[in-house]
């Protein structure tokens, strides 16, 4: 991924960085008596992958305390909830996560959860993080009756008879989660960060953007790093709600070092693709006139973005639907007009559904899109809600690259798996798990896909000077793969595994 050399045979490393690249003969000539020589047996090496938008720390903390419901059977989910409830004092919350309503034959509902745990309030979070499923006790605890109106920027979904079916979205879900989840301890955050960083390293991911952090999460990464347990580098966005605290501490984007760094201020414009709450200009297919959910007005987004921007922050705004993207792009354009600033690298997190005009404006404003890397493959069974024509403009990697835009894809883990081979497969083939191709016009090559998840990921966090390639001067973050991902049939990419992962010159994972 270095600018000049397409690929090289050998690397020389020192002090945690790459110091030279070339042929084996050239590199061996640099070796001294104390030099370790490692023969990788001709295996393919790439820079460590960068998950440019994910939620590792929260996922790690959830793994410690909540029920993982990554299951395709309603009965299995009910049984897992029932078992957890049996060991939980009556009246206390039972919380699940990683559920995906389109991976089960039908969606989980309030009656399922009432049956599984009649004496406990239950909330099951969708793996996408914008919707959840609750039982009657949970609704009663937040005083929601059949007559309660939807809160601003949120929704309580109903069945055909008009009763709450237990599905809640956006601000409605957030209000219940705030009651259900006890604030994790400092120790929980440290353990969560360490746990997920180890998993990421085992998948070949050495860097990630923590896409919605807080001072507590920042500290969790720092504690894990101090304890020698952090197996990756984390660029940590800070939720807007914490901006005042961060400003009081006198820090902004870029503060930190190559292990833990303060990222952008995170804003939200709309809902989610996997949960069908993204704000679209045309209705979802098969859902009547429903067009998704806005999470903030333009006025609010402008005020929030302006405050962060003027305090020296990068801004990263979650926007999936074309309506939401148009809104936040307008805010970014206005800010750059009113307060010109050199190279602010304003980000649109996800930036899923675009138009040629939006792509042109994104390029003109030097905005960085952070599209979902693996959704066509992993969430393929949801794509019919968007339809063939719209998919030609979703996760629009070809359009971004052709326009010269440095798009940096991410998993949004837990929303989809943090698995680089799944990302490559999805972007190169645009095929879902059943083989159906969605938006073939947006295919990119395997080399482009690797570049987007390494070089572009580093650019999105202002770190292209230290990582993303294996050029001299860059951090020695690399992955040795067991098969050659550049020559394998793209449909077989998921069989390619990391053999070893190196972080800063040290092996942190060995199969
Ligand atoms: Zn996210």
Tab-separated table of C-alpha atoms and ligand atoms in Angstrom:
chain	number	residue	atom	x	y	z
A	1	UNK	CA	0.000	0.000	0.000
A	2	UNK	CA	3.034	2.305	-0.176
A	3	UNK	CA	2.738	4.960	-2.845
A	4	UNK	CA	5.514	3.761	-5.142
A	5	UNK	CA	6.035	0.034	-4.690
A	6	UNK	CA	3.022	-2.143	-5.366
A	7	UNK	CA	4.464	-5.042	-3.425
A	8	UNK	CA	7.810	-5.954	-1.939
A	9	UNK	CA	9.490	-9.127	-0.765
A	10	UNK	CA	10.854	-8.102	2.613
A	11	UNK	CA	10.674	-5.502	5.367
A	12	UNK	CA	13.161	-4.256	7.917
A	13	UNK	CA	11.653	-3.163	11.234
A	14	UNK	CA	13.118	-1.320	14.205
A	15	UNK	CA	11.640	0.524	17.153
A	16	UNK	CA	8.140	-0.598	16.254
A	17	UNK	CA	8.296	0.928	12.782
A	18	UNK	CA	9.137	-0.042	9.244
A	19	UNK	CA	12.617	1.271	8.415
A	20	UNK	CA	13.180	-0.177	4.946
A	21	UNK	CA	11.457	-2.249	2.264
A	22	UNK	CA	12.909	-4.173	-0.663
A	23	UNK	CA	14.177	-7.592	-1.656
A	24	UNK	CA	15.175	-10.218	0.897
A	25	UNK	CA	18.825	-9.786	-0.131
A	26	UNK	CA	18.658	-6.023	0.412
A	27	UNK	CA	16.961	-6.373	3.802
A	28	UNK	CA	19.270	-9.136	5.033
A	29	UNK	CA	22.206	-6.871	4.210
A	30	UNK	CA	20.887	-4.419	6.840
A	31	UNK	CA	20.791	-7.057	9.597
A	32	UNK	CA	23.251	-6.914	12.471
A	33	UNK	CA	24.189	-9.523	15.065
A	34	UNK	CA	21.178	-8.608	17.241
A	35	UNK	CA	18.649	-8.638	14.400
A	36	UNK	CA	15.859	-11.217	14.442
A	37	UNK	CA	15.257	-12.702	11.035
A	38	UNK	CA	11.737	-13.973	10.376
A	39	UNK	CA	10.963	-16.065	7.312
A	40	UNK	CA	7.246	-15.776	6.503
A	41	UNK	CA	7.498	-18.510	3.899
A	42	UNK	CA	6.261	-16.378	1.019
A	43	UNK	CA	2.927	-15.647	2.682
A	44	UNK	CA	0.996	-12.516	1.759
A	45	UNK	CA	1.400	-9.621	4.210
A	46	UNK	CA	-0.814	-6.535	4.328
A	47	UNK	CA	-0.879	-3.528	6.617
A	48	UNK	CA	-3.145	-4.099	9.630
A	49	UNK	CA	-6.761	-3.330	8.745
A	50	UNK	CA	-8.510	-0.240	10.086
A	51	UNK	CA	-12.177	-0.527	11.091
A	52	UNK	CA	-12.950	3.108	10.345
A	53	UNK	CA	-16.293	3.103	12.184
A	54	UNK	CA	-17.119	0.659	14.958
A	55	UNK	CA	-18.134	0.479	18.615
A	56	UNK	CA	-15.570	-1.848	20.181
A	57	UNK	CA	-15.608	-0.699	23.802
A	58	UNK	CA	-19.394	-0.743	24.207
A	59	UNK	CA	-19.449	-4.163	22.544
A	60	UNK	CA	-16.804	-5.424	24.958
A	61	UNK	CA	-18.681	-4.098	27.964
A	62	UNK	CA	-21.923	-5.655	26.690
A	63	UNK	CA	-20.182	-9.011	26.262
A	64	UNK	CA	-19.286	-8.901	29.961
A	65	UNK	CA	-22.821	-8.293	31.257
A	66	UNK	CA	-25.577	-8.826	28.666
A	67	UNK	CA	-27.022	-11.883	26.916
A	68	UNK	CA	-25.536	-12.335	23.434
A	69	UNK	CA	-28.538	-13.144	21.207
A	70	UNK	CA	-26.832	-13.697	17.858
A	71	UNK	CA	-29.288	-16.561	17.181
A	72	UNK	CA	-31.625	-17.461	14.330
A	73	UNK	CA	-34.370	-19.101	16.423
A	74	UNK	CA	-37.023	-17.284	18.493
A	75	UNK	CA	-37.263	-20.311	20.801
A	76	UNK	CA	-33.502	-20.281	21.466
A	77	UNK	CA	-33.646	-16.557	22.236
A	78	UNK	CA	-36.615	-17.010	24.595
A	79	UNK	CA	-34.816	-19.812	26.344
A	80	UNK	CA	-31.631	-17.750	26.818
A	81	UNK	CA	-33.692	-14.887	28.274
A	82	UNK	CA	-35.624	-17.287	30.507
A	83	UNK	CA	-32.383	-18.771	31.857
A	84	UNK	CA	-30.903	-15.348	32.587
A	85	UNK	CA	-34.150	-14.201	34.241
A	86	UNK	CA	-34.150	-17.280	36.484
A	87	UNK	CA	-30.822	-16.100	37.939
A	88	UNK	CA	-31.901	-12.451	38.221
A	89	UNK	CA	-33.950	-11.076	41.166
A	90	UNK	CA	-37.564	-10.382	40.080
A	91	UNK	CA	-38.089	-6.782	38.997
A	92	UNK	CA	-34.492	-6.317	37.852
A	93	UNK	CA	-33.711	-5.716	34.192
A	94	UNK	CA	-32.740	-8.498	31.824
A	95	UNK	CA	-30.782	-7.073	28.882
A	96	UNK	CA	-29.875	-8.764	25.609
A	97	UNK	CA	-27.893	-7.564	22.597
A	98	UNK	CA	-26.746	-8.681	19.132
A	99	UNK	CA	-30.301	-9.671	18.116
A	100	UNK	CA	-31.145	-9.236	14.424
A	101	UNK	CA	-34.838	-9.323	13.521
A	102	UNK	CA	-34.292	-10.461	9.936
A	103	UNK	CA	-32.126	-13.435	10.932
A	104	UNK	CA	-35.094	-15.059	12.752
A	105	UNK	CA	-38.122	-16.457	10.835
A	106	UNK	CA	-40.215	-13.575	12.201
A	107	UNK	CA	-39.467	-10.627	14.440
A	108	UNK	CA	-39.270	-11.043	18.195
A	109	UNK	CA	-42.181	-9.293	19.918
A	110	UNK	CA	-43.549	-8.199	23.248
A	111	UNK	CA	-45.523	-11.432	23.740
A	112	UNK	CA	-42.349	-13.538	23.289
A	113	UNK	CA	-40.544	-11.494	25.908
A	114	UNK	CA	-43.539	-11.549	28.298
A	115	UNK	CA	-43.592	-15.338	28.020
A	116	UNK	CA	-39.816	-15.693	28.487
A	117	UNK	CA	-39.600	-13.443	31.563
A	118	UNK	CA	-42.990	-12.466	32.987
A	119	UNK	CA	-41.515	-11.155	36.254
A	120	UNK	CA	-38.703	-9.030	34.825
A	121	UNK	CA	-38.483	-5.967	32.609
A	122	UNK	CA	-36.711	-7.115	29.440
A	123	UNK	CA	-35.002	-5.171	26.673
A	124	UNK	CA	-33.316	-6.832	23.699
A	125	UNK	CA	-31.154	-4.520	21.606
A	126	UNK	CA	-30.951	-4.967	17.860
A	127	UNK	CA	-27.339	-5.441	16.799
A	128	UNK	CA	-27.661	-2.223	14.802
A	129	UNK	CA	-28.018	-0.177	17.981
A	130	UNK	CA	-30.979	2.012	16.974
A	131	UNK	CA	-33.938	-0.201	17.855
A	132	UNK	CA	-34.859	-2.588	20.652
A	133	UNK	CA	-37.573	-5.014	21.692
A	134	UNK	CA	-39.203	-4.739	25.122
A	135	UNK	CA	-41.800	-6.587	27.170
A	136	UNK	CA	-44.886	-5.278	28.962
A	137	UNK	CA	-43.060	-4.780	32.259
A	138	UNK	CA	-40.463	-2.614	30.562
A	139	UNK	CA	-43.160	-0.454	28.940
A	140	UNK	CA	-44.939	-0.126	32.305
A	141	UNK	CA	-41.713	0.961	34.023
A	142	UNK	CA	-41.373	3.894	31.648
A	143	UNK	CA	-45.126	4.617	31.957
A	144	UNK	CA	-45.874	3.883	28.315
A	145	UNK	CA	-49.529	3.066	27.771
A	146	UNK	CA	-51.359	2.192	24.560
A	147	UNK	CA	-52.323	5.865	24.316
A	148	UNK	CA	-48.827	7.309	24.732
A	149	UNK	CA	-47.714	9.358	21.717
A	150	UNK	CA	-44.338	8.789	20.071
A	151	UNK	CA	-41.592	10.926	21.583
A	152	UNK	CA	-39.829	13.447	19.296
A	153	UNK	CA	-37.338	11.578	17.052
A	154	UNK	CA	-38.515	8.175	18.284
A	155	UNK	CA	-41.222	5.575	17.703
A	156	UNK	CA	-43.159	2.842	19.517
A	157	UNK	CA	-44.171	0.394	16.807
A	158	UNK	CA	-47.615	-1.232	16.852
A	159	UNK	CA	-49.190	-4.447	15.579
A	160	UNK	CA	-52.069	-4.615	13.087
A	161	UNK	CA	-54.592	-4.143	15.899
A	162	UNK	CA	-52.850	-0.938	17.004
A	163	UNK	CA	-51.280	-2.332	20.209
A	164	UNK	CA	-47.599	-1.851	21.052
A	165	UNK	CA	-45.699	-4.808	19.631
A	166	UNK	CA	-42.637	-4.101	21.766
A	167	UNK	CA	-40.408	-2.716	19.009
A	168	UNK	CA	-39.068	0.711	19.904
A	169	UNK	CA	-36.784	2.943	17.853
A	170	UNK	CA	-34.268	5.772	18.232
A	171	UNK	CA	-35.152	8.183	21.105
A	172	UNK	CA	-37.906	5.817	22.331
A	173	UNK	CA	-35.360	2.993	22.640
A	174	UNK	CA	-32.745	5.282	24.205
A	175	UNK	CA	-35.075	6.355	27.001
A	176	UNK	CA	-35.705	2.740	28.037
A	177	UNK	CA	-32.043	1.721	27.690
A	178	UNK	CA	-31.020	4.594	29.959
A	179	UNK	CA	-33.122	2.974	32.703
A	180	UNK	CA	-32.154	-0.609	31.935
A	181	UNK	CA	-28.372	-0.403	31.739
A	182	UNK	CA	-26.414	0.386	34.871
A	183	UNK	CA	-23.455	2.677	34.206
A	184	UNK	CA	-20.480	0.354	33.694
A	185	UNK	CA	-17.555	0.679	36.100
A	186	UNK	CA	-14.088	1.922	35.158
A	187	UNK	CA	-12.990	-1.727	35.418
A	188	UNK	CA	-15.757	-2.820	33.001
A	189	UNK	CA	-14.547	-0.338	30.385
A	190	UNK	CA	-10.936	-1.490	30.759
A	191	UNK	CA	-11.908	-5.154	30.427
A	192	UNK	CA	-14.263	-4.446	27.516
A	193	UNK	CA	-11.629	-2.493	25.595
A	194	UNK	CA	-8.990	-5.179	26.177
A	195	UNK	CA	-11.342	-8.030	25.231
A	196	UNK	CA	-12.429	-6.531	21.915
A	197	UNK	CA	-8.940	-5.343	20.973
A	198	UNK	CA	-7.744	-8.948	21.302
A	199	UNK	CA	-10.577	-10.156	19.074
A	200	UNK	CA	-9.881	-7.450	16.514
A	201	UNK	CA	-6.190	-8.404	16.386
A	202	UNK	CA	-7.170	-12.030	15.762
A	203	UNK	CA	-9.182	-10.857	12.715
A	204	UNK	CA	-6.335	-8.724	11.335
A	205	UNK	CA	-7.657	-5.389	12.600
A	206	UNK	CA	-4.978	-3.268	14.286
A	207	UNK	CA	-6.738	0.109	14.258
A	208	UNK	CA	-10.317	1.219	14.747
A	209	UNK	CA	-12.348	4.350	15.103
A	210	UNK	CA	-14.450	4.092	18.256
A	211	UNK	CA	-17.420	5.864	16.735
A	212	UNK	CA	-19.382	7.100	19.767
A	213	UNK	CA	-17.150	7.374	22.821
A	214	UNK	CA	-17.120	9.297	26.072
A	215	UNK	CA	-14.536	10.247	28.696
A	216	UNK	CA	-15.239	6.869	30.381
A	217	UNK	CA	-14.563	4.954	27.166
A	218	UNK	CA	-11.446	7.009	26.457
A	219	UNK	CA	-10.260	6.098	29.935
A	220	UNK	CA	-11.115	2.435	29.369
A	221	UNK	CA	-8.775	2.332	26.365
A	222	UNK	CA	-6.122	4.215	28.297
A	223	UNK	CA	-6.405	1.883	31.295
A	224	UNK	CA	-6.167	-1.174	29.035
A	225	UNK	CA	-3.111	0.313	27.369
A	226	UNK	CA	-1.471	1.113	30.724
A	227	UNK	CA	-2.090	-2.488	31.752
A	228	UNK	CA	-0.424	-3.786	28.582
A	229	UNK	CA	-3.732	-5.309	27.475
A	230	UNK	CA	-4.596	-3.105	24.507
A	231	UNK	CA	-3.995	-4.972	21.230
A	232	UNK	CA	-4.969	-2.188	18.839
A	233	UNK	CA	-5.033	1.556	18.258
A	234	UNK	CA	-8.234	3.474	18.894
A	235	UNK	CA	-9.287	6.824	17.487
A	236	UNK	CA	-12.117	7.742	19.846
A	237	UNK	CA	-15.009	9.932	18.760
A	238	UNK	CA	-16.730	11.720	21.634
A	239	UNK	CA	-20.506	12.014	21.775
A	240	UNK	CA	-21.751	15.606	21.538
A	241	UNK	CA	-23.259	15.301	25.035
A	242	UNK	CA	-19.683	15.265	26.388
A	243	UNK	CA	-18.366	18.207	24.385
A	244	UNK	CA	-18.520	20.661	27.307
A	245	UNK	CA	-16.551	18.268	29.525
A	246	UNK	CA	-13.917	17.798	26.843
A	247	UNK	CA	-13.672	21.530	26.215
A	248	UNK	CA	-13.292	22.119	29.968
A	249	UNK	CA	-10.410	19.646	29.947
A	250	UNK	CA	-8.789	21.633	27.146
A	251	UNK	CA	-8.572	18.838	24.579
A	252	UNK	CA	-9.813	18.426	21.048
A	253	UNK	CA	-9.400	16.096	18.059
A	254	UNK	CA	-5.889	14.684	17.742
A	255	UNK	CA	-4.982	14.744	21.435
A	256	UNK	CA	-3.355	11.492	22.528
A	257	UNK	CA	-0.812	9.290	20.834
A	258	UNK	CA	-0.626	6.444	18.339
A	259	UNK	CA	-2.459	4.092	20.774
A	260	UNK	CA	-5.370	6.116	22.078
A	261	UNK	CA	-6.343	9.357	20.410
A	262	UNK	CA	-9.272	11.760	20.677
A	263	UNK	CA	-11.338	11.634	17.490
A	264	UNK	CA	-14.250	13.714	16.228
A	265	UNK	CA	-17.336	14.997	17.991
A	266	UNK	CA	-20.153	12.608	17.077
A	267	UNK	CA	-23.550	13.839	15.970
A	268	UNK	CA	-26.596	11.909	14.722
A	269	UNK	CA	-28.834	12.983	11.839
A	270	UNK	CA	-31.012	9.900	11.293
A	271	UNK	CA	-31.533	6.198	11.952
A	272	UNK	CA	-30.063	2.940	10.755
A	273	UNK	CA	-29.890	0.923	7.536
A	274	UNK	CA	-30.020	-2.535	9.129
A	275	UNK	CA	-33.034	-1.523	11.247
A	276	UNK	CA	-34.805	0.464	8.507
A	277	UNK	CA	-34.882	3.804	10.360
A	278	UNK	CA	-32.601	5.723	7.941
A	279	UNK	CA	-34.269	8.884	6.629
A	280	UNK	CA	-35.021	8.379	2.924
A	281	UNK	CA	-36.505	10.694	0.309
A	282	UNK	CA	-38.646	7.860	-1.103
A	283	UNK	CA	-40.555	5.316	1.045
A	284	UNK	CA	-39.076	1.966	2.035
A	285	UNK	CA	-40.244	-0.836	-0.254
A	286	UNK	CA	-43.187	-2.718	1.237
A	287	UNK	CA	-43.602	-0.462	4.307
A	288	UNK	CA	-46.359	1.869	3.083
A	289	UNK	CA	-45.409	5.541	3.186
A	290	UNK	CA	-42.762	5.012	5.905
A	291	UNK	CA	-39.511	6.904	5.153
A	292	UNK	CA	-37.486	6.468	8.356
A	293	UNK	CA	-36.723	8.648	11.359
A	294	UNK	CA	-34.886	11.953	11.761
A	295	UNK	CA	-32.793	12.217	14.927
A	296	UNK	CA	-32.192	15.943	14.905
A	297	UNK	CA	-33.390	19.053	13.087
A	298	UNK	CA	-31.070	20.970	10.771
A	299	UNK	CA	-30.989	23.808	13.316
A	300	UNK	CA	-29.810	21.448	16.076
A	301	UNK	CA	-27.197	19.840	13.839
A	302	UNK	CA	-25.907	23.255	12.802
A	303	UNK	CA	-25.647	24.483	16.413
A	304	UNK	CA	-23.895	21.296	17.543
A	305	UNK	CA	-21.515	21.102	14.597
A	306	UNK	CA	-20.685	24.819	14.826
A	307	UNK	CA	-19.815	24.600	18.506
A	308	UNK	CA	-17.499	21.626	17.996
A	309	UNK	CA	-15.973	22.990	14.775
A	310	UNK	CA	-15.182	26.372	16.320
A	311	UNK	CA	-13.552	24.629	19.292
A	312	UNK	CA	-11.144	22.936	16.865
A	313	UNK	CA	-12.831	19.559	16.549
A	314	UNK	CA	-13.306	17.299	13.596
A	315	UNK	CA	-17.027	16.536	13.299
A	316	UNK	CA	-18.394	13.072	12.461
A	317	UNK	CA	-22.130	12.939	11.805
A	318	UNK	CA	-24.114	9.729	11.496
A	319	UNK	CA	-26.203	10.080	8.321
A	320	UNK	CA	-27.511	7.120	6.312
A	321	UNK	CA	-30.434	8.261	4.195
A	322	UNK	CA	-30.120	10.718	1.299
A	323	UNK	CA	-32.250	13.263	3.182
A	324	UNK	CA	-29.996	13.136	6.254
A	325	UNK	CA	-26.835	13.286	4.119
A	326	UNK	CA	-28.127	16.320	2.238
A	327	UNK	CA	-28.881	18.054	5.551
A	328	UNK	CA	-25.519	17.500	7.230
A	329	UNK	CA	-23.599	18.202	4.051
A	330	UNK	CA	-25.410	21.545	3.883
A	331	UNK	CA	-24.331	22.236	7.473
A	332	UNK	CA	-20.709	21.362	6.676
A	333	UNK	CA	-20.753	23.543	3.549
A	334	UNK	CA	-22.166	26.446	5.539
A	335	UNK	CA	-19.551	26.102	8.297
A	336	UNK	CA	-16.692	26.048	5.807
A	337	UNK	CA	-18.148	29.119	4.091
A	338	UNK	CA	-18.635	31.030	7.334
A	339	UNK	CA	-15.450	29.926	9.097
A	340	UNK	CA	-12.943	28.640	6.534
A	341	UNK	CA	-10.485	26.212	8.089
A	342	UNK	CA	-7.669	24.295	6.474
A	343	UNK	CA	-8.239	20.541	6.129
A	344	UNK	CA	-11.011	19.905	8.712
A	345	UNK	CA	-11.755	16.429	7.240
A	346	UNK	CA	-15.417	16.599	8.222
A	347	UNK	CA	-16.853	13.093	8.248
A	348	UNK	CA	-20.211	11.631	7.286
A	349	UNK	CA	-20.454	8.383	9.208
A	350	UNK	CA	-22.020	5.687	6.936
A	351	UNK	CA	-23.109	8.059	4.171
A	352	UNK	CA	-25.109	5.168	2.737
A	353	UNK	CA	-27.586	6.388	0.114
A	354	UNK	CA	-26.180	9.052	-2.197
A	355	UNK	CA	-26.991	10.690	-5.516
A	356	UNK	CA	-24.534	11.905	-8.178
A	357	UNK	CA	-25.139	15.454	-6.906
A	358	UNK	CA	-24.392	14.472	-3.289
A	359	UNK	CA	-21.166	12.753	-4.423
A	360	UNK	CA	-20.146	15.938	-6.252
A	361	UNK	CA	-20.783	18.057	-3.129
A	362	UNK	CA	-18.939	15.562	-0.882
A	363	UNK	CA	-15.895	15.871	-3.145
A	364	UNK	CA	-16.148	19.666	-3.344
A	365	UNK	CA	-16.282	19.970	0.465
A	366	UNK	CA	-13.465	17.380	0.956
A	367	UNK	CA	-15.804	15.444	3.232
A	368	UNK	CA	-14.902	11.864	4.190
A	369	UNK	CA	-17.633	9.207	3.881
A	370	UNK	CA	-17.385	6.139	6.144
A	371	UNK	CA	-19.592	3.554	4.375
A	372	UNK	CA	-20.594	0.144	5.729
A	373	UNK	CA	-17.989	-2.330	4.555
A	374	UNK	CA	-19.892	-5.611	4.717
A	375	UNK	CA	-23.593	-4.845	4.546
A	376	UNK	CA	-24.432	-6.206	1.093
A	377	UNK	CA	-23.093	-9.579	2.137
A	378	UNK	CA	-24.024	-9.677	5.830
A	379	UNK	CA	-27.352	-7.817	5.735
A	380	UNK	CA	-28.369	-8.967	2.251
A	381	UNK	CA	-31.764	-10.221	3.414
A	382	UNK	CA	-32.700	-6.622	4.316
A	383	UNK	CA	-31.806	-5.099	0.957
A	384	UNK	CA	-35.292	-5.703	-0.500
A	385	UNK	CA	-36.523	-2.905	1.782
A	386	UNK	CA	-34.358	-0.577	-0.339
A	387	UNK	CA	-34.725	-2.289	-3.713
A	388	UNK	CA	-32.504	-2.843	-6.746
A	389	UNK	CA	-32.582	0.731	-8.063
A	390	UNK	CA	-31.639	2.314	-4.734
A	391	UNK	CA	-28.857	-0.243	-4.149
A	392	UNK	CA	-27.096	1.193	-7.192
A	393	UNK	CA	-26.482	4.281	-5.040
A	394	UNK	CA	-25.872	2.662	-1.639
A	395	UNK	CA	-22.465	1.892	-0.065
A	396	UNK	CA	-21.328	3.699	-3.204
A	397	UNK	CA	-17.633	2.811	-3.114
A	398	UNK	CA	-17.138	2.918	-6.901
A	399	UNK	CA	-18.708	6.363	-7.145
A	400	UNK	CA	-16.616	7.675	-4.245
A	401	UNK	CA	-13.330	6.344	-5.609
A	402	UNK	CA	-14.081	7.508	-9.157
A	403	UNK	CA	-14.726	11.003	-7.756
A	404	UNK	CA	-11.395	10.952	-5.910
A	405	UNK	CA	-13.052	10.773	-2.478
A	406	UNK	CA	-11.138	8.961	0.282
A	407	UNK	CA	-13.984	6.751	1.513
A	408	UNK	CA	-13.005	4.640	4.535
A	409	UNK	CA	-15.322	1.698	5.262
A	410	UNK	CA	-16.235	0.361	8.673
A	411	UNK	CA	-18.163	-2.525	10.208
A	412	UNK	CA	-20.164	-0.464	12.725
A	413	UNK	CA	-19.577	-3.501	14.963
A	414	UNK	CA	-21.803	-4.740	16.593
A	415	UNK	CA	-24.077	-3.756	13.685
A	416	UNK	CA	-22.116	-6.119	11.430
A	417	UNK	CA	-19.087	-8.340	12.049
A	418	UNK	CA	-15.630	-6.805	12.356
A	419	UNK	CA	-14.218	-9.238	9.778
A	420	UNK	CA	-12.001	-7.753	7.056
A	421	UNK	CA	-12.470	-10.708	4.697
A	422	UNK	CA	-16.243	-10.250	4.908
A	423	UNK	CA	-15.775	-6.568	4.028
A	424	UNK	CA	-13.620	-7.386	1.006
A	425	UNK	CA	-16.008	-10.048	-0.187
A	426	UNK	CA	-18.960	-7.703	0.109
A	427	UNK	CA	-17.344	-4.766	-1.672
A	428	UNK	CA	-15.683	-6.776	-4.431
A	429	UNK	CA	-18.651	-9.011	-5.298
A	430	UNK	CA	-21.669	-6.967	-4.087
A	431	UNK	CA	-23.287	-10.386	-3.596
A	432	UNK	CA	-25.316	-11.353	-0.538
A	433	UNK	CA	-25.130	-14.722	1.220
A	434	UNK	CA	-27.667	-16.226	-1.208
A	435	UNK	CA	-25.629	-15.070	-4.222
A	436	UNK	CA	-27.957	-12.226	-5.208
A	437	UNK	CA	-25.999	-9.225	-6.527
A	438	UNK	CA	-27.060	-5.754	-5.325
A	439	UNK	CA	-25.678	-2.721	-7.157
A	440	UNK	CA	-22.979	-4.389	-9.267
A	441	UNK	CA	-22.059	-0.906	-10.541
A	442	UNK	CA	-20.497	-0.144	-7.135
A	443	UNK	CA	-18.024	-3.044	-7.194
A	444	UNK	CA	-14.411	-2.170	-6.431
A	445	UNK	CA	-11.293	-4.285	-6.904
A	446	UNK	CA	-9.694	-6.237	-4.097
A	447	UNK	CA	-6.679	-3.914	-4.085
A	448	UNK	CA	-8.935	-0.863	-3.891
A	449	UNK	CA	-10.882	-2.455	-1.029
A	450	UNK	CA	-7.682	-3.146	0.913
A	451	UNK	CA	-6.466	0.405	0.290
A	452	UNK	CA	-9.764	1.862	1.543
A	453	UNK	CA	-9.523	-0.155	4.793
A	454	UNK	CA	-5.881	0.764	5.429
A	455	UNK	CA	-4.663	3.973	3.774
A	456	UNK	CA	-8.045	5.725	3.775
A	457	UNK	CA	-8.830	4.615	7.326
A	458	UNK	CA	-5.642	6.311	8.504
A	459	UNK	CA	-6.460	9.450	6.502
A	460	UNK	CA	-9.902	9.700	8.123
A	461	UNK	CA	-8.167	10.057	11.509
A	462	UNK	CA	-5.360	12.395	10.299
A	463	UNK	CA	-2.878	9.542	10.816
A	464	UNK	CA	-1.684	8.850	7.277
A	465	UNK	CA	1.800	9.941	8.367
A	466	UNK	CA	2.146	6.993	10.746
A	467	UNK	CA	-0.007	4.175	9.446
A	468	UNK	CA	-2.056	2.685	6.625
A	469	UNK	CA	0.850	1.415	4.537
A	470	UNK	CA	4.102	-0.437	5.143
A	471	UNK	CA	6.314	2.306	3.748
A	472	UNK	CA	9.444	3.264	5.714
A	473	UNK	CA	8.514	5.405	8.736
A	474	UNK	CA	5.124	3.769	9.208
A	475	UNK	CA	4.172	1.776	12.301
A	476	UNK	CA	4.944	-1.934	12.038
A	477	UNK	CA	1.271	-2.991	12.148
A	478	UNK	CA	0.827	-5.904	9.779
A	479	UNK	CA	-0.996	-9.141	9.135
A	480	UNK	CA	0.373	-12.386	7.698
A	481	UNK	CA	-2.474	-14.196	5.882
A	482	UNK	CA	-2.729	-17.962	5.511
A	483	UNK	CA	-3.869	-17.689	1.876
A	484	UNK	CA	-3.218	-15.033	-0.729
A	485	UNK	CA	-6.220	-12.720	-0.600
A	486	UNK	CA	-5.120	-10.999	-3.822
A	487	UNK	CA	-5.381	-14.118	-5.981
A	488	UNK	CA	-8.091	-16.221	-4.289
A	489	UNK	CA	-11.596	-16.414	-5.803
A	490	UNK	CA	-13.436	-13.499	-4.097
A	491	UNK	CA	-16.290	-15.860	-3.177
A	492	UNK	CA	-13.771	-17.818	-1.057
A	493	UNK	CA	-12.314	-14.785	0.750
A	494	UNK	CA	-13.980	-15.695	4.039
A	495	UNK	CA	-11.801	-18.804	4.251
A	496	UNK	CA	-8.689	-16.592	4.439
A	497	UNK	CA	-7.502	-16.181	8.040
A	498	UNK	CA	-4.767	-14.220	9.751
A	499	UNK	CA	-1.849	-16.457	10.615
A	500	UNK	CA	-0.166	-13.767	12.675
A	501	UNK	CA	-0.855	-10.141	13.526
A	502	UNK	CA	1.880	-7.666	14.441
A	503	UNK	CA	1.296	-4.415	16.287
A	504	UNK	CA	4.148	-1.951	16.633
A	505	UNK	CA	6.709	-4.651	15.835
A	506	UNK	CA	5.326	-7.164	18.353
A	507	UNK	CA	3.298	-10.254	17.487
A	508	UNK	CA	-0.049	-9.849	19.275
A	509	UNK	CA	-1.847	-12.760	17.637
A	510	UNK	CA	-0.649	-16.137	16.384
A	511	UNK	CA	-3.083	-18.752	15.094
B	1	LIG	ZN1	-22.020	3.482	14.593
